């Protein structure tokens, strides 16, 4: 048994705003979590991922234990499993690790229990598991983890304002796939683990205190997404970079950046990147940069300050992550 894998993701525009029904754009990182081996067990569910130092089962008193118990109830049928996964992305770094794990877990237990789940059922299961991990996930991560590609997502679907359908391919009621040419990105890791749960909760607190202020920032973020999409369509590197920087600046005012992420953005720009921004929940985790030919210089500038980085190239239907 094998062949099971799930996507991590890089959010290009719209994190946090996505939780409040604003659109977001994210690219799936294929094979971020892959199943290495699985053995059926009578009842218990046990998982391990060596590179994350993770070894857990459904009997333990932890958030992951709770996730595994819920998984056992969500997937139809009986029986447990002992599964070993391999991770190609770091955990808690803004790359959608928990959603990728939630998708891989749902597919693995379904395979062990010999039930067929549609992609939409896998996404639904992963979304329920993400709620245990994160409280109020928008659904962006679990959608991209399931479907991959470049996804334009909106939590409650598109209603009557659905963007011009000729420019997108439907994935589900909440997400559209954006056809794109080659897209060269760098993904940097500050090495500081963050808690999506806490970052999303902190934005919720600020919004309860000052809804007008936060909604105005979300308006700006939505405008960045529109500009970024337009730039992507016309292969306008400068336009894409400008939109990323504006989105980062808006996230700073929302209070979800930190000095290390700001430094990574500044280093990227000083080394010649057209733009960069934090990606994911912030408060640690990583950044995404569009370096347009200055990739080596940006990676070197990050490395000198103790940050790591990888190239992420998204082709139409393929990818490279190294
Ligand atoms: O940091 P991550 O990879 O868990 O991404 C979180 C993205 C948010 O927009 C902040 C939350 C969400 O559910 O969309």
Short mmCIF file of C-alpha atoms and ligand atoms in Angstrom, two decimals:
data_model
loop_
_atom_site.label_atom_id
_atom_site.label_comp_id
_atom_site.label_asym_id
_atom_site.label_seq_id
_atom_site.Cartn_x
_atom_site.Cartn_y
_atom_site.Cartn_z
CA UNK A 1 0.00 0.00 0.00
CA UNK A 2 1.32 3.44 -0.84
CA UNK A 3 1.07 6.13 -3.51
CA UNK A 4 -0.54 8.47 -0.99
CA UNK A 5 0.72 12.02 -0.77
CA UNK A 6 -0.63 15.50 -0.02
CA UNK A 7 0.30 19.07 -0.94
CA UNK A 8 1.71 21.71 1.33
CA UNK A 9 1.14 25.26 0.11
CA UNK A 10 2.56 28.72 -0.31
CA UNK A 11 0.05 31.52 0.13
CA UNK A 12 0.77 34.25 -2.42
CA UNK A 13 -1.98 36.60 -1.32
CA UNK A 14 -4.79 36.74 1.22
CA UNK A 15 -3.76 34.91 4.41
CA UNK A 16 -5.88 35.85 7.43
CA UNK A 17 -8.31 37.75 5.19
CA UNK A 18 -9.32 34.28 3.89
CA UNK A 19 -10.74 33.42 7.32
CA UNK A 20 -13.25 36.30 6.87
CA UNK A 21 -14.51 35.26 3.43
CA UNK A 22 -12.02 37.26 1.41
CA UNK A 23 -10.35 35.57 -1.58
CA UNK A 24 -6.86 34.09 -1.29
CA UNK A 25 -4.40 32.70 -3.81
CA UNK A 26 -2.10 29.79 -2.95
CA UNK A 27 0.11 27.33 -4.80
CA UNK A 28 0.24 23.66 -3.78
CA UNK A 29 3.64 22.08 -3.05
CA UNK A 30 3.14 18.51 -4.23
CA UNK A 31 4.33 15.48 -2.24
CA UNK A 32 4.88 17.53 0.88
CA UNK A 33 3.76 14.56 2.97
CA UNK A 34 4.04 11.04 1.57
CA UNK A 35 3.05 7.72 3.06
CA UNK A 36 6.11 5.46 3.43
CA UNK A 37 4.46 2.41 4.99
CA UNK A 38 1.26 1.41 6.73
CA UNK A 39 0.15 -1.69 8.65
CA UNK A 40 -3.43 -2.30 9.70
CA UNK A 41 -4.06 -2.63 13.46
CA UNK A 42 -7.13 -3.83 15.29
CA UNK A 43 -8.17 -0.40 16.57
CA UNK A 44 -5.48 2.06 17.48
CA UNK A 45 -4.12 4.72 15.12
CA UNK A 46 -0.42 5.42 15.41
CA UNK A 47 1.62 7.76 13.20
CA UNK A 48 5.21 8.87 12.96
CA UNK A 49 7.15 11.43 10.90
CA UNK A 50 10.85 11.29 11.67
CA UNK A 51 11.90 14.71 10.32
CA UNK A 52 9.25 16.40 12.49
CA UNK A 53 10.23 14.32 15.55
CA UNK A 54 6.60 13.22 15.63
CA UNK A 55 5.38 9.96 17.10
CA UNK A 56 1.78 9.91 18.29
CA UNK A 57 -1.27 7.73 18.78
CA UNK A 58 -4.97 8.21 19.29
CA UNK A 59 -4.75 7.37 23.01
CA UNK A 60 -2.65 10.36 23.96
CA UNK A 61 -3.85 13.50 25.67
CA UNK A 62 -2.76 16.07 23.09
CA UNK A 63 -4.19 18.01 20.15
CA UNK A 64 -2.75 15.42 17.76
CA UNK A 65 -4.28 12.63 19.87
CA UNK A 66 -7.63 14.40 19.49
CA UNK A 67 -7.08 14.71 15.72
CA UNK A 68 -6.41 10.97 15.45
CA UNK A 69 -9.49 10.07 17.52
CA UNK A 70 -11.65 12.28 15.28
CA UNK A 71 -10.04 10.75 12.17
CA UNK A 72 -11.12 7.30 13.43
CA UNK A 73 -14.73 8.54 13.62
CA UNK A 74 -14.74 10.47 10.33
CA UNK A 75 -13.53 7.72 8.00
CA UNK A 76 -16.26 5.08 7.55
CA UNK A 77 -15.48 1.49 8.59
CA UNK A 78 -13.43 -0.14 11.34
CA UNK A 79 -9.83 -0.82 12.19
CA UNK A 80 -6.79 1.31 12.85
CA UNK A 81 -3.31 1.59 11.41
CA UNK A 82 0.34 2.20 12.14
CA UNK A 83 1.55 4.62 9.49
CA UNK A 84 4.94 6.14 8.76
CA UNK A 85 5.02 9.34 6.69
CA UNK A 86 7.85 11.32 5.17
CA UNK A 87 7.70 15.14 5.16
CA UNK A 88 9.36 17.31 2.52
CA UNK A 89 8.30 20.54 4.27
CA UNK A 90 9.01 21.70 7.82
CA UNK A 91 6.20 21.74 10.40
CA UNK A 92 4.79 25.03 11.77
CA UNK A 93 6.51 27.10 9.07
CA UNK A 94 3.51 28.56 7.25
CA UNK A 95 3.56 25.91 4.52
CA UNK A 96 0.31 24.15 5.38
CA UNK A 97 1.91 21.18 7.14
CA UNK A 98 -1.11 20.36 9.29
CA UNK A 99 -3.53 20.39 6.35
CA UNK A 100 -1.17 18.20 4.32
CA UNK A 101 -1.02 15.80 7.25
CA UNK A 102 -4.82 15.88 7.63
CA UNK A 103 -5.28 14.97 3.94
CA UNK A 104 -2.63 12.22 4.03
CA UNK A 105 -4.18 10.77 7.22
CA UNK A 106 -7.68 10.72 5.75
CA UNK A 107 -6.50 9.00 2.57
CA UNK A 108 -4.39 6.49 4.49
CA UNK A 109 -7.11 5.38 6.90
CA UNK A 110 -9.61 5.18 4.00
CA UNK A 111 -7.20 2.89 2.15
CA UNK A 112 -6.71 0.70 5.24
CA UNK A 113 -10.48 0.51 5.79
CA UNK A 114 -11.02 -0.16 2.08
CA UNK A 115 -13.41 2.74 1.55
CA UNK A 116 -13.33 4.97 -1.48
CA UNK A 117 -13.41 8.67 -0.67
CA UNK A 118 -13.90 11.28 -3.38
CA UNK A 119 -11.48 14.21 -3.34
CA UNK A 120 -14.25 16.36 -1.90
CA UNK A 121 -14.82 13.84 0.93
CA UNK A 122 -11.08 13.84 1.65
CA UNK A 123 -11.11 17.65 1.77
CA UNK A 124 -14.14 17.62 4.09
CA UNK A 125 -12.46 15.19 6.46
CA UNK A 126 -9.24 17.22 6.40
CA UNK A 127 -11.20 20.41 7.12
CA UNK A 128 -12.76 18.83 10.23
CA UNK A 129 -9.31 17.75 11.40
CA UNK A 130 -7.91 21.23 10.69
CA UNK A 131 -10.56 22.67 13.02
CA UNK A 132 -8.98 20.69 15.87
CA UNK A 133 -5.52 21.91 14.84
CA UNK A 134 -6.47 25.56 14.24
CA UNK A 135 -9.89 26.45 15.62
CA UNK A 136 -11.36 28.41 12.69
CA UNK A 137 -9.50 27.46 9.50
CA UNK A 138 -10.70 29.16 6.34
CA UNK A 139 -10.47 25.92 4.34
CA UNK A 140 -7.76 27.33 2.08
CA UNK A 141 -5.05 24.98 3.36
CA UNK A 142 -7.13 21.81 3.21
CA UNK A 143 -8.41 22.72 -0.27
CA UNK A 144 -4.90 23.26 -1.65
CA UNK A 145 -3.61 20.20 0.26
CA UNK A 146 -6.23 18.08 -1.52
CA UNK A 147 -6.31 19.58 -5.02
CA UNK A 148 -2.90 21.25 -5.48
CA UNK A 149 -2.11 23.62 -8.35
CA UNK A 150 -2.56 27.38 -8.17
CA UNK A 151 -5.86 27.87 -6.32
CA UNK A 152 -8.03 30.93 -6.02
CA UNK A 153 -10.09 30.27 -2.92
CA UNK A 154 -13.02 31.88 -1.16
CA UNK A 155 -14.36 30.37 2.04
CA UNK A 156 -18.07 30.64 1.21
CA UNK A 157 -17.76 30.17 -2.52
CA UNK A 158 -18.21 32.76 -5.21
CA UNK A 159 -21.99 33.28 -5.26
CA UNK A 160 -23.04 35.61 -7.99
CA UNK A 161 -19.68 37.35 -8.14
CA UNK A 162 -17.84 34.33 -9.55
CA UNK A 163 -14.84 35.53 -11.54
CA UNK A 164 -14.94 35.10 -15.29
CA UNK A 165 -15.17 31.32 -15.66
CA UNK A 166 -13.22 31.27 -18.92
CA UNK A 167 -10.10 32.33 -16.98
CA UNK A 168 -10.34 29.54 -14.37
CA UNK A 169 -11.00 25.85 -14.02
CA UNK A 170 -13.49 24.80 -11.33
CA UNK A 171 -12.19 22.63 -8.52
CA UNK A 172 -15.05 22.84 -6.04
CA UNK A 173 -17.60 25.37 -4.90
CA UNK A 174 -14.96 27.32 -2.97
CA UNK A 175 -11.93 27.11 -5.23
CA UNK A 176 -10.96 27.75 -8.81
CA UNK A 177 -7.73 26.63 -10.44
CA UNK A 178 -5.76 29.43 -12.05
CA UNK A 179 -3.93 28.45 -15.22
CA UNK A 180 -0.45 29.98 -15.13
CA UNK A 181 2.82 29.85 -16.97
CA UNK A 182 6.07 29.14 -15.15
CA UNK A 183 6.19 30.84 -11.79
CA UNK A 184 9.58 31.02 -10.04
CA UNK A 185 9.40 31.63 -6.30
CA UNK A 186 11.68 31.35 -3.31
CA UNK A 187 10.34 30.10 -0.02
CA UNK A 188 12.36 31.15 3.03
CA UNK A 189 12.14 29.75 6.53
CA UNK A 190 12.91 31.93 9.56
CA UNK A 191 13.35 28.81 11.68
CA UNK A 192 10.90 30.22 14.21
CA UNK A 193 7.95 27.91 14.75
CA UNK A 194 4.61 29.60 14.93
CA UNK A 195 1.15 28.62 16.06
CA UNK A 196 -1.50 29.21 13.40
CA UNK A 197 -4.10 28.73 16.13
CA UNK A 198 -2.71 31.66 18.15
CA UNK A 199 -2.11 33.95 15.16
CA UNK A 200 -5.66 33.46 13.82
CA UNK A 201 -7.05 33.98 17.33
CA UNK A 202 -5.05 37.22 17.72
CA UNK A 203 -6.48 38.65 14.48
CA UNK A 204 -9.94 37.64 15.73
CA UNK A 205 -9.36 39.59 18.96
CA UNK A 206 -8.19 42.73 17.11
CA UNK A 207 -11.17 42.48 14.76
CA UNK A 208 -13.62 42.22 17.67
CA UNK A 209 -12.10 45.39 19.12
CA UNK A 210 -11.85 47.34 15.86
CA UNK A 211 -13.71 45.72 12.98
CA UNK A 212 -13.46 48.81 10.77
CA UNK A 213 -9.65 48.91 11.03
CA UNK A 214 -9.26 45.21 10.22
CA UNK A 215 -11.80 45.22 7.36
CA UNK A 216 -9.97 48.19 5.81
CA UNK A 217 -6.75 46.14 5.89
CA UNK A 218 -8.59 43.20 4.33
CA UNK A 219 -9.78 45.55 1.55
CA UNK A 220 -6.14 46.42 0.87
CA UNK A 221 -5.14 42.75 0.88
CA UNK A 222 -7.92 41.94 -1.59
CA UNK A 223 -6.66 44.73 -3.86
CA UNK A 224 -3.14 43.22 -3.65
CA UNK A 225 -4.56 39.88 -4.75
CA UNK A 226 -6.32 41.48 -7.72
CA UNK A 227 -3.12 43.30 -8.74
CA UNK A 228 -1.05 40.15 -8.24
CA UNK A 229 -3.39 38.02 -10.37
CA UNK A 230 -3.33 40.63 -13.09
CA UNK A 231 0.49 40.68 -12.95
CA UNK A 232 0.66 36.88 -13.08
CA UNK A 233 -1.53 36.82 -16.18
CA UNK A 234 0.63 39.34 -17.98
CA UNK A 235 3.98 37.88 -16.71
CA UNK A 236 4.67 41.24 -15.08
CA UNK A 237 7.43 40.47 -12.52
CA UNK A 238 7.58 44.01 -11.16
CA UNK A 239 3.81 44.16 -10.73
CA UNK A 240 3.78 40.80 -8.92
CA UNK A 241 6.62 41.94 -6.64
CA UNK A 242 4.91 45.25 -5.84
CA UNK A 243 1.66 43.47 -4.94
CA UNK A 244 3.56 41.05 -2.65
CA UNK A 245 5.30 43.91 -0.84
CA UNK A 246 2.01 45.78 -0.39
CA UNK A 247 0.39 42.61 1.00
CA UNK A 248 3.30 42.19 3.43
CA UNK A 249 3.00 45.76 4.58
CA UNK A 250 -0.73 45.29 5.24
CA UNK A 251 0.00 42.12 7.24
CA UNK A 252 2.55 44.07 9.31
CA UNK A 253 -0.15 46.59 10.24
CA UNK A 254 -2.39 43.65 11.18
CA UNK A 255 0.33 42.69 13.69
CA UNK A 256 1.09 39.22 12.33
CA UNK A 257 4.66 39.79 11.12
CA UNK A 258 7.77 39.78 13.31
CA UNK A 259 11.27 41.28 13.09
CA UNK A 260 12.77 38.14 11.51
CA UNK A 261 10.15 37.97 8.74
CA UNK A 262 10.57 41.70 8.08
CA UNK A 263 14.32 41.21 7.90
CA UNK A 264 13.91 38.34 5.42
CA UNK A 265 11.70 40.53 3.21
CA UNK A 266 14.23 43.40 3.40
CA UNK A 267 17.17 41.09 2.65
CA UNK A 268 15.33 39.65 -0.37
CA UNK A 269 14.59 43.11 -1.79
CA UNK A 270 18.15 44.34 -1.10
CA UNK A 271 19.47 41.28 -2.97
CA UNK A 272 17.35 42.14 -6.00
CA UNK A 273 14.02 40.35 -5.50
CA UNK A 274 11.06 42.13 -7.10
CA UNK A 275 8.98 41.47 -4.02
CA UNK A 276 8.51 39.30 -0.95
CA UNK A 277 6.02 38.80 1.85
CA UNK A 278 5.37 36.60 4.82
CA UNK A 279 3.42 33.50 3.91
CA UNK A 280 0.98 31.64 6.18
CA UNK A 281 -0.12 32.76 9.60
CA UNK A 282 3.02 34.78 10.43
CA UNK A 283 4.58 35.43 13.84
CA UNK A 284 7.38 33.11 12.66
CA UNK A 285 7.32 30.61 9.84
CA UNK A 286 8.35 31.77 6.42
CA UNK A 287 8.33 34.20 3.55
CA UNK A 288 7.80 33.89 -0.17
CA UNK A 289 9.83 35.97 -2.63
CA UNK A 290 9.73 36.57 -6.36
CA UNK A 291 13.39 37.00 -7.25
CA UNK A 292 13.15 36.95 -11.08
CA UNK A 293 16.75 35.98 -11.87
CA UNK A 294 18.29 36.98 -8.50
CA UNK A 295 17.46 33.68 -6.76
CA UNK A 296 21.05 32.78 -5.84
CA UNK A 297 21.71 36.24 -4.37
CA UNK A 298 18.55 36.15 -2.25
CA UNK A 299 19.23 32.63 -0.98
CA UNK A 300 22.79 33.64 -0.10
CA UNK A 301 21.62 36.81 1.72
CA UNK A 302 19.20 34.70 3.79
CA UNK A 303 21.82 32.02 4.44
CA UNK A 304 24.33 34.58 5.74
CA UNK A 305 21.82 35.71 8.36
CA UNK A 306 21.02 32.13 9.37
CA UNK A 307 17.77 31.69 7.41
CA UNK A 308 17.17 28.83 4.99
CA UNK A 309 15.41 28.95 1.65
CA UNK A 310 14.30 26.82 -1.28
CA UNK A 311 13.34 27.38 -4.86
CA UNK A 312 9.75 26.62 -5.77
CA UNK A 313 8.92 26.59 -9.45
CA UNK A 314 5.34 26.07 -10.43
CA UNK A 315 4.76 25.08 -14.03
CA UNK A 316 1.34 24.50 -15.46
CA UNK A 317 0.68 21.03 -14.04
CA UNK A 318 4.19 20.34 -12.72
CA UNK A 319 6.56 21.71 -10.10
CA UNK A 320 10.07 21.70 -8.75
CA UNK A 321 10.91 22.09 -5.06
CA UNK A 322 14.62 22.14 -4.23
O1 LIG B 1 0.44 29.12 8.67
P1 LIG B 1 -0.46 28.19 7.95
O2 LIG B 1 0.25 27.36 6.90
O3 LIG B 1 -1.25 27.31 8.89
O4 LIG B 1 -1.53 29.09 7.13
C1 LIG B 1 -2.58 29.76 7.78
C2 LIG B 1 -3.37 30.61 6.83
C3 LIG B 1 -4.41 31.52 7.48
O5 LIG B 1 -5.01 32.31 6.46
C4 LIG B 1 -3.74 32.46 8.49
C5 LIG B 1 -5.49 30.73 8.23
C6 LIG B 1 -6.51 30.06 7.31
O6 LIG B 1 -7.16 29.12 7.81
O7 LIG B 1 -6.68 30.45 6.13
#
